[in-house]
mmCIF file of C-alpha atoms in Angstrom:
data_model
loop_
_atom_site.group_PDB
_atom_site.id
_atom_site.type_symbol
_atom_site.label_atom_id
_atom_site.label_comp_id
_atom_site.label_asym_id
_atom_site.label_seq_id
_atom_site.Cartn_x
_atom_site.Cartn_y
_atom_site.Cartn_z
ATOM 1 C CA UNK A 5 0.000 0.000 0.000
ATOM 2 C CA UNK A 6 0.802 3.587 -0.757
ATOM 3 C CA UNK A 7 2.370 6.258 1.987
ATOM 4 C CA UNK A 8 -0.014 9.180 2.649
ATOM 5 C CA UNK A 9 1.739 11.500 0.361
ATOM 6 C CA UNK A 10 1.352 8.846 -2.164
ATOM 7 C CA UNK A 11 -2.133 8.509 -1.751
ATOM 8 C CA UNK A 12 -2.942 12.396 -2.223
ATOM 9 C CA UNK A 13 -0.982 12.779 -5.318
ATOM 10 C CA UNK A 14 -2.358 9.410 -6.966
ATOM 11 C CA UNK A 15 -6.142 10.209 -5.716
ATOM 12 C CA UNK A 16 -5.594 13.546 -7.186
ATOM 13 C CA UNK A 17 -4.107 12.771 -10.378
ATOM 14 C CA UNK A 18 -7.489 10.270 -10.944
ATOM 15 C CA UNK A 19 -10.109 12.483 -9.922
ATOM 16 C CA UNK A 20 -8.767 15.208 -12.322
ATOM 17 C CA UNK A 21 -8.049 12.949 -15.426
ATOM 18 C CA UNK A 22 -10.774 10.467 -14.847
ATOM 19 C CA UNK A 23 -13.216 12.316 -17.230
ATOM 20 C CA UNK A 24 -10.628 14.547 -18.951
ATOM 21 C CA UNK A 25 -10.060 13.569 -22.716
ATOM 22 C CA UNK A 26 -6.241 13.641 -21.938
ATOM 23 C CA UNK A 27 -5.912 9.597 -20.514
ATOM 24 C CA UNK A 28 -5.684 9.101 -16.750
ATOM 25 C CA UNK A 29 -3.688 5.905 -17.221
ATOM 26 C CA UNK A 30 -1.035 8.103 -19.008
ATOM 27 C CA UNK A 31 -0.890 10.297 -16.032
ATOM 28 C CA UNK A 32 -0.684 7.659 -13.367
ATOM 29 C CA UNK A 33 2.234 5.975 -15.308
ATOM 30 C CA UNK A 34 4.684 9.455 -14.271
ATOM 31 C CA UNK A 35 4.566 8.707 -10.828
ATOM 32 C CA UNK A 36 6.073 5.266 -11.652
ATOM 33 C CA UNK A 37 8.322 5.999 -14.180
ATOM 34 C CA UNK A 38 9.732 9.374 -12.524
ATOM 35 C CA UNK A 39 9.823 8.616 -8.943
ATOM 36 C CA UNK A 40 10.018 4.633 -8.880
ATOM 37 C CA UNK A 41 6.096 4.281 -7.006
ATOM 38 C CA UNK A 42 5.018 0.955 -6.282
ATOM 39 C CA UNK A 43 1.686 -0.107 -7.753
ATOM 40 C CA UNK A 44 -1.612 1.318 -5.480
ATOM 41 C CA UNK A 45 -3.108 -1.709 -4.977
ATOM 42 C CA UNK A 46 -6.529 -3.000 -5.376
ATOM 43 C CA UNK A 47 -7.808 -1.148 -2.217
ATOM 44 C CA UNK A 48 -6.877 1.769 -3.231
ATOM 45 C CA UNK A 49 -7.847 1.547 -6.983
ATOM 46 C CA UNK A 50 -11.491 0.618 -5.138
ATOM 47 C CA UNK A 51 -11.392 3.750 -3.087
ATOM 48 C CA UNK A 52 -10.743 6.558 -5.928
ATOM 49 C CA UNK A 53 -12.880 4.321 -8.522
ATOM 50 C CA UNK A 54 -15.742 4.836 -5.801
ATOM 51 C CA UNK A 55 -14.690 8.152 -5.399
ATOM 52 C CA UNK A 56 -15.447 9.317 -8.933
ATOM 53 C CA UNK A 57 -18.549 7.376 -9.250
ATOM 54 C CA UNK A 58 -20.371 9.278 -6.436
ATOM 55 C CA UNK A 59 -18.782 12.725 -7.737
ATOM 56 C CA UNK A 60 -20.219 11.909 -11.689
ATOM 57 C CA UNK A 61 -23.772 10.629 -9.429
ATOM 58 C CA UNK A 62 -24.116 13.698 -7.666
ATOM 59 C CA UNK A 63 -23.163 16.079 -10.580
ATOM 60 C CA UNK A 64 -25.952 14.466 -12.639
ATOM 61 C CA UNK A 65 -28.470 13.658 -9.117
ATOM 62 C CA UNK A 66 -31.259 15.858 -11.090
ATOM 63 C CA UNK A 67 -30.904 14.251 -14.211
ATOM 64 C CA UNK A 68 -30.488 10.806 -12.852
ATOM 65 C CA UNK A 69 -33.760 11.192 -10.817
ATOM 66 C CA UNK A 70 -35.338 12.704 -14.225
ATOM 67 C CA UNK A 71 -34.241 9.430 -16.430
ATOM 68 C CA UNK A 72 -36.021 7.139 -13.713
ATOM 69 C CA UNK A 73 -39.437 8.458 -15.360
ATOM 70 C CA UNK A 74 -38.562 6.737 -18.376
ATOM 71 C CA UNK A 75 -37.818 3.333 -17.053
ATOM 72 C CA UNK A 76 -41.593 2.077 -17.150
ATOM 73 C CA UNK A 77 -41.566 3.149 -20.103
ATOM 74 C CA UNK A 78 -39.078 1.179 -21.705
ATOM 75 C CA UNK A 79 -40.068 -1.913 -19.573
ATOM 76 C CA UNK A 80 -43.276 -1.000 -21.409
ATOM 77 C CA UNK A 81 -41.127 -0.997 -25.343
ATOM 78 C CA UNK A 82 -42.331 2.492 -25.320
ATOM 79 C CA UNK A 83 -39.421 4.683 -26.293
ATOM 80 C CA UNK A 84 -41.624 7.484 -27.130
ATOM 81 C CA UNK A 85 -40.511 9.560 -24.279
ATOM 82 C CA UNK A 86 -37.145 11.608 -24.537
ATOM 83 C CA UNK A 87 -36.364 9.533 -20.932
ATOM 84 C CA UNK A 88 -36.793 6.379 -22.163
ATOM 85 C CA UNK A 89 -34.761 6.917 -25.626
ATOM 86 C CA UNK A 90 -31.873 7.923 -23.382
ATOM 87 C CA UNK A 91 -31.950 4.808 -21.439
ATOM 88 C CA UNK A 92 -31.773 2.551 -23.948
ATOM 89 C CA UNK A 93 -29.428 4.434 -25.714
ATOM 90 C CA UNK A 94 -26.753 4.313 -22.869
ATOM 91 C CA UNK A 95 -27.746 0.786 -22.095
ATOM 92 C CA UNK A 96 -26.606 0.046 -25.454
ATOM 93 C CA UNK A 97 -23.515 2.151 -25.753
ATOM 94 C CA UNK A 98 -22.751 0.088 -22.355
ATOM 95 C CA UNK A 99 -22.767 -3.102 -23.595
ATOM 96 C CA UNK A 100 -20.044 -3.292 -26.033
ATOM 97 C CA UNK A 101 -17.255 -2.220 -23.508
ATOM 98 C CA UNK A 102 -18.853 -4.653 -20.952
ATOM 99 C CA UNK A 103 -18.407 -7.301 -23.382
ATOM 100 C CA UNK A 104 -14.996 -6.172 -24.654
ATOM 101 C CA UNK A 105 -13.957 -6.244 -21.417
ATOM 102 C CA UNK A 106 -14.984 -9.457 -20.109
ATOM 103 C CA UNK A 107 -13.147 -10.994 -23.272
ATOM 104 C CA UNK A 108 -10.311 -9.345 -23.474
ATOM 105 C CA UNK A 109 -9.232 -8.656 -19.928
ATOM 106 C CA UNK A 110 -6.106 -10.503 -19.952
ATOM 107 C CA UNK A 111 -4.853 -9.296 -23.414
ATOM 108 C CA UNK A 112 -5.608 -5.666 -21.952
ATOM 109 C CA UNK A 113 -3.215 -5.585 -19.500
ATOM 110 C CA UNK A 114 -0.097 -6.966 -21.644
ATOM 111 C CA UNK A 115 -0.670 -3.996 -23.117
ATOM 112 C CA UNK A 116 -0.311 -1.687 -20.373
ATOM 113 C CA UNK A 117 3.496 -0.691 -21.643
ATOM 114 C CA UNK A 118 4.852 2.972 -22.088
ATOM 115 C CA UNK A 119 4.896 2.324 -26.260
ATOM 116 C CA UNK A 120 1.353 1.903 -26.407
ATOM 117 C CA UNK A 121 0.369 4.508 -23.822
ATOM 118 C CA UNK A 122 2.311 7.048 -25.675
ATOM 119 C CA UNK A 123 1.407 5.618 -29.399
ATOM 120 C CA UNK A 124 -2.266 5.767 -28.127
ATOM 121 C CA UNK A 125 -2.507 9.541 -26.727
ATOM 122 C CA UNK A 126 -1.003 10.627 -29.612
ATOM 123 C CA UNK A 127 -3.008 8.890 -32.121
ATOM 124 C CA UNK A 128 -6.560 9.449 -30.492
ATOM 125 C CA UNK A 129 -5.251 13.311 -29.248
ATOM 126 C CA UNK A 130 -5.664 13.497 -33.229
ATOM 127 C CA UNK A 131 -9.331 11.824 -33.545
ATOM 128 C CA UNK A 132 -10.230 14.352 -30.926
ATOM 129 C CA UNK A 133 -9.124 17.197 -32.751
ATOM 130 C CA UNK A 134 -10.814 15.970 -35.952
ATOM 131 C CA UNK A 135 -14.092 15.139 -34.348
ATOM 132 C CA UNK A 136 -14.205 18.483 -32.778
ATOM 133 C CA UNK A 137 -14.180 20.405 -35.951
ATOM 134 C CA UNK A 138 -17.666 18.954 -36.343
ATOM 135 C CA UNK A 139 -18.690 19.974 -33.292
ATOM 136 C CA UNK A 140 -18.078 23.222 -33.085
ATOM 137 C CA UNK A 141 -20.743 23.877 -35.574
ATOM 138 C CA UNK A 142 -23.436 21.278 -34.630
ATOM 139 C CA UNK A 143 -26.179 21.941 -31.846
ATOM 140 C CA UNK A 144 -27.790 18.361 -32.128
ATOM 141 C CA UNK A 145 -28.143 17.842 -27.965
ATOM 142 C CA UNK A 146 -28.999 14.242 -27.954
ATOM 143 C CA UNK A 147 -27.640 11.021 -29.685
ATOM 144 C CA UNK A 148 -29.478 10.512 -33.144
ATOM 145 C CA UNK A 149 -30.823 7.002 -32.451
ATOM 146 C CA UNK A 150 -29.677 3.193 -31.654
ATOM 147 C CA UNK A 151 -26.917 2.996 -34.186
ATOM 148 C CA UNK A 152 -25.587 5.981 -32.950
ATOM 149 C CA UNK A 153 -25.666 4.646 -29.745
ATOM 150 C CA UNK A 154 -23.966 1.687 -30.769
ATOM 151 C CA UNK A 155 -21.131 3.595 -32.519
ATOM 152 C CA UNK A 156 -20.274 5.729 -29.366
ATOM 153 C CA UNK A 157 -20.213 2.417 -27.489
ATOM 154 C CA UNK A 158 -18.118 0.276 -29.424
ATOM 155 C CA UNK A 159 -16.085 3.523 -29.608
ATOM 156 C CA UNK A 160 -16.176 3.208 -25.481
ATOM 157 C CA UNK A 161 -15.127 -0.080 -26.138
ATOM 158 C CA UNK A 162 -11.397 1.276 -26.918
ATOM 159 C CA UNK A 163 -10.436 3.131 -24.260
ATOM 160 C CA UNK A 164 -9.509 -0.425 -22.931
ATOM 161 C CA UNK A 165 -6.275 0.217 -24.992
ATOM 162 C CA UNK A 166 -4.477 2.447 -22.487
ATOM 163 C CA UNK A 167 -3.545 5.836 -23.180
ATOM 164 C CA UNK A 168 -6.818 6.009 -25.304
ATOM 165 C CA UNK A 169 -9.299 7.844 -22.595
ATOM 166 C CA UNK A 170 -12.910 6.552 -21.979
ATOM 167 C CA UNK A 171 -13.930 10.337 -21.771
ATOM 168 C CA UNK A 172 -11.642 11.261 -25.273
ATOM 169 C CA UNK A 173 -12.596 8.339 -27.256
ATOM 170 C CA UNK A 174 -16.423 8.724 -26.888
ATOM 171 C CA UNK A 175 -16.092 12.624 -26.969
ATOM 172 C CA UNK A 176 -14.885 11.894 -30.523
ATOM 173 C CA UNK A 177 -17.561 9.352 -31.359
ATOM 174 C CA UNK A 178 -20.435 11.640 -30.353
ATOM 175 C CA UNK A 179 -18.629 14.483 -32.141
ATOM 176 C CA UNK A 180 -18.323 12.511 -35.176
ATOM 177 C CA UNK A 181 -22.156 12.056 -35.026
ATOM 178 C CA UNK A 182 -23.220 15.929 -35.062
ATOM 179 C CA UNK A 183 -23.673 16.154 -31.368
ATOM 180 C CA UNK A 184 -22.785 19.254 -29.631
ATOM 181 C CA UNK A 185 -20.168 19.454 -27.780
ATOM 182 C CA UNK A 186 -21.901 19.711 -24.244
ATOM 183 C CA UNK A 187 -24.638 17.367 -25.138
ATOM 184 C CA UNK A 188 -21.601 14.530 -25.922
ATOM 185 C CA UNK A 189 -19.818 15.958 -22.619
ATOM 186 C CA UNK A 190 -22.925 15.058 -20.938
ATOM 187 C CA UNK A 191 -23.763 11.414 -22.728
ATOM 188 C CA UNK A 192 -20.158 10.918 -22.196
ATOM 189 C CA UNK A 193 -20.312 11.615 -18.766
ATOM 190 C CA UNK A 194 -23.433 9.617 -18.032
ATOM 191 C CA UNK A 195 -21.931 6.682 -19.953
ATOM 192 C CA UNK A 196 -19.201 6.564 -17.433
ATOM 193 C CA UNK A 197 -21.494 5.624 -14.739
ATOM 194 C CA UNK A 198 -22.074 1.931 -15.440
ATOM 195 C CA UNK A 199 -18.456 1.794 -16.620
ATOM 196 C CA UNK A 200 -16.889 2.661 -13.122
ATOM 197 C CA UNK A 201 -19.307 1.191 -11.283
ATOM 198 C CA UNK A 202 -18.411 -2.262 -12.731
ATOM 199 C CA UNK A 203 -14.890 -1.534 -12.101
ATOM 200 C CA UNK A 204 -15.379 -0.511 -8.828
ATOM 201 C CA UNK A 205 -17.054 -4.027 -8.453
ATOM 202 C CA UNK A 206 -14.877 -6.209 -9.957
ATOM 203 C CA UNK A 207 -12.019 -4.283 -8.174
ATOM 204 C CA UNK A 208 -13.657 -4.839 -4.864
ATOM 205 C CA UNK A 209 -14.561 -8.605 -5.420
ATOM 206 C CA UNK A 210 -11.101 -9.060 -5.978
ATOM 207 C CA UNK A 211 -10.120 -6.869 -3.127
ATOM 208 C CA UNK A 212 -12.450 -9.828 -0.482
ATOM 209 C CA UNK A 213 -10.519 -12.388 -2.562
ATOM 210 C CA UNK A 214 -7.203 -11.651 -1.615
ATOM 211 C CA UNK A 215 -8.238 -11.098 1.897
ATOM 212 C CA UNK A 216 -5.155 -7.982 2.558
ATOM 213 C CA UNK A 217 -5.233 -5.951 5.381
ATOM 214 C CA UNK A 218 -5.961 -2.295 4.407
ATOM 215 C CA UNK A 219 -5.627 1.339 5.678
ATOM 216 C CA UNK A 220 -9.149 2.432 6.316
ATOM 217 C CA UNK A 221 -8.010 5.758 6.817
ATOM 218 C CA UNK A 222 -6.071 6.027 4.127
ATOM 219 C CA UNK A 223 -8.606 4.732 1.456
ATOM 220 C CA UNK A 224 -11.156 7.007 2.954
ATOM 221 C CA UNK A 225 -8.932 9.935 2.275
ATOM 222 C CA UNK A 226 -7.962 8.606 -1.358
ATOM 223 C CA UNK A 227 -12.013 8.453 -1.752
ATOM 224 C CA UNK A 228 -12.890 11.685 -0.649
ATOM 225 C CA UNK A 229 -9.965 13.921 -2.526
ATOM 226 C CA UNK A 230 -10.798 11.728 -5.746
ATOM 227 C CA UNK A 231 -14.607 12.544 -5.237
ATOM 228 C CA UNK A 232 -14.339 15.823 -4.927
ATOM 229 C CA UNK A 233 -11.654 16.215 -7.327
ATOM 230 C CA UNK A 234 -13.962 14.816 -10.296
ATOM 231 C CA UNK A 235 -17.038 16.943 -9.433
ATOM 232 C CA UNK A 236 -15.111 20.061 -9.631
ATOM 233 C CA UNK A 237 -13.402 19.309 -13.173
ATOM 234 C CA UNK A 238 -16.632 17.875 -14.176
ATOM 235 C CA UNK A 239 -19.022 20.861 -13.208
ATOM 236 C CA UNK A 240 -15.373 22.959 -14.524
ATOM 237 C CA UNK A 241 -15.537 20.998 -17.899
ATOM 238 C CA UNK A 242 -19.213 21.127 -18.446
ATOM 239 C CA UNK A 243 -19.269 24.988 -17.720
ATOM 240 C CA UNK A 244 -16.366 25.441 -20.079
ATOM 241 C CA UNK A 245 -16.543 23.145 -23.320
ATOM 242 C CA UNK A 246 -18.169 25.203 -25.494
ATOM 243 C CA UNK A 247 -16.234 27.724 -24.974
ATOM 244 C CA UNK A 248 -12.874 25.929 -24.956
ATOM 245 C CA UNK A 249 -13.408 23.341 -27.143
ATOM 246 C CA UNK A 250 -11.147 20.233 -27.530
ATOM 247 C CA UNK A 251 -8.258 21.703 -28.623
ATOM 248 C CA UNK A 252 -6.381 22.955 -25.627
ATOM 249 C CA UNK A 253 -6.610 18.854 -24.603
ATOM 250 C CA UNK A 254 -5.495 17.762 -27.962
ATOM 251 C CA UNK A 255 -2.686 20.222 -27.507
ATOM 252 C CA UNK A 256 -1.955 18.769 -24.133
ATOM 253 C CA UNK A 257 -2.317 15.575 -25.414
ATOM 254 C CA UNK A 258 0.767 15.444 -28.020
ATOM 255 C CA UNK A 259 2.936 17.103 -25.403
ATOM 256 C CA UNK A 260 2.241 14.224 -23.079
ATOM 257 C CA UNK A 261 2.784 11.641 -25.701
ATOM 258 C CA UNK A 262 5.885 13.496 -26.921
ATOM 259 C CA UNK A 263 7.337 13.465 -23.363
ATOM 260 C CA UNK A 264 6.439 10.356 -23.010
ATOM 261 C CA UNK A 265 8.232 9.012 -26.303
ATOM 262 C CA UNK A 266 11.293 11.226 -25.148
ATOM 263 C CA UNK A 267 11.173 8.738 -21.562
ATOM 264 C CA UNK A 268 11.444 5.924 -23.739
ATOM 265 C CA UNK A 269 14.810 6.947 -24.848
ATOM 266 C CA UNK A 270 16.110 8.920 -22.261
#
């Protein structure tokens, strides 16, 4: 298990990049390759992935409570209703990465190597920037239909790759599809839900399997800073996109992935 200072800097570095489009498994990799940090453990990967799911629940609270209307409806079939439509649609732009990542768990993490974290934020830095020229002129707010849906999730499906982003990579896809870029900040964000939640429990099954001794205090603290962390550059984000745009992440993202070639041969 991390030290304390450890613990601050790692739970801070997640909340923050978690739903950036600049790749928080890129970011976590510095401490490592810099400073020589030990792996977090599963604990502590539970804490900060529980973190960030009850900052992205509580940003979207009202929402969330609103898309509950629609579920008797599409228990019904009836996707008449602007709720139910959204359900389904994020229930099927979940499924791919669930399946993806059932099936290719074990291939995932041979790739978790400096070459294909910096290959992959450079690559999709520039499918970001590209999607976001369509963006900046579109003002569709919600995804155009089940196909669409599909797309963005099998586009979710990706970010397994690391160094890809979950946020960047289905930014990009609802970009590509005419969707503004606050309405595919907002699907993106409420896509992440189911994502992190099943990572949280797998994580946390594995965590009773092992049966290690943990630092409550610790994991509490890595919880809370990650929490509040990710609702602050989520409510920061949302506020901002329009405005902003991609672009400043793109440009972030090809310095990263240049500095991170330039470790590779240092």
């Amino acid at each position: 298990m991390t030290d304390w200072f450890q613990a601050v800097v790692l739970a801070f570095i997640q909340g923050l990049t978690e739903f950036l489009p600049i790749s928080s498994s890129a970011h976590l990799l510095f401490p490592t390759l810099l400073l020589g940090w030990d792996d977090q453990g599963v604990a502590f990967d539970v804490a900060v992935h529980f973190g960030t799911l009850l900052a992205v629940l509580w940003y979207f609270r009202a929402d969330l409570w609103r898309l509950t209307g629609g579920v008797g409806g599409l228990l019904r079939g009836q996707v008449e209703s602007g709720e139910s439509r959204e359900i389904l649609y994020l229930a099927i732009a979940t499924v791919p990465a669930v399946v993806a990542g059932f099936l290719l768990n074990d291939a995932v993490d041979k790739l978790r190597s400096l070459p294909v974290i910096a290959s992959s934020t450079i690559v999709f830095a520039l499918v970001l920037a590209w999607a976001d020229r369509r963006g900046a002129i579109s003002h569709r707010t919600e995804v155009p239909g089940m196909i669409a849906a599909l797309f963005i999730g099998l586009a979710q499906a990706l970010a397994l790759i690391p160094g890809t982003s979950r946020s960047g990579i289905t930014l990009s896809a609802a970009l590509f599809l005419g969707m503004s870029r606050q309405a595919a900040a907002r699907f993106s964000f409420l896509l992440s839900i189911p994502v992190i939640a099943g990572a949280a429990l797998l994580k946390s099954l594995e965590l009773l399997e092992s049966r290690v001794s943990v630092d409550w205090e610790m994991l509490a603290l890595a919880a809370g800073l990650s929490g509040v962390v990710a609702y602050l550059t989520i409510a920061w984000f949302i506020a901002l996109v329009n405005r902003i745009g991609m672009m400043p992440f793109v440009l972030y993202r090809l310095v990263l992935g240049a500095a991170l070639v330039g470790v590779m041969y240092l």
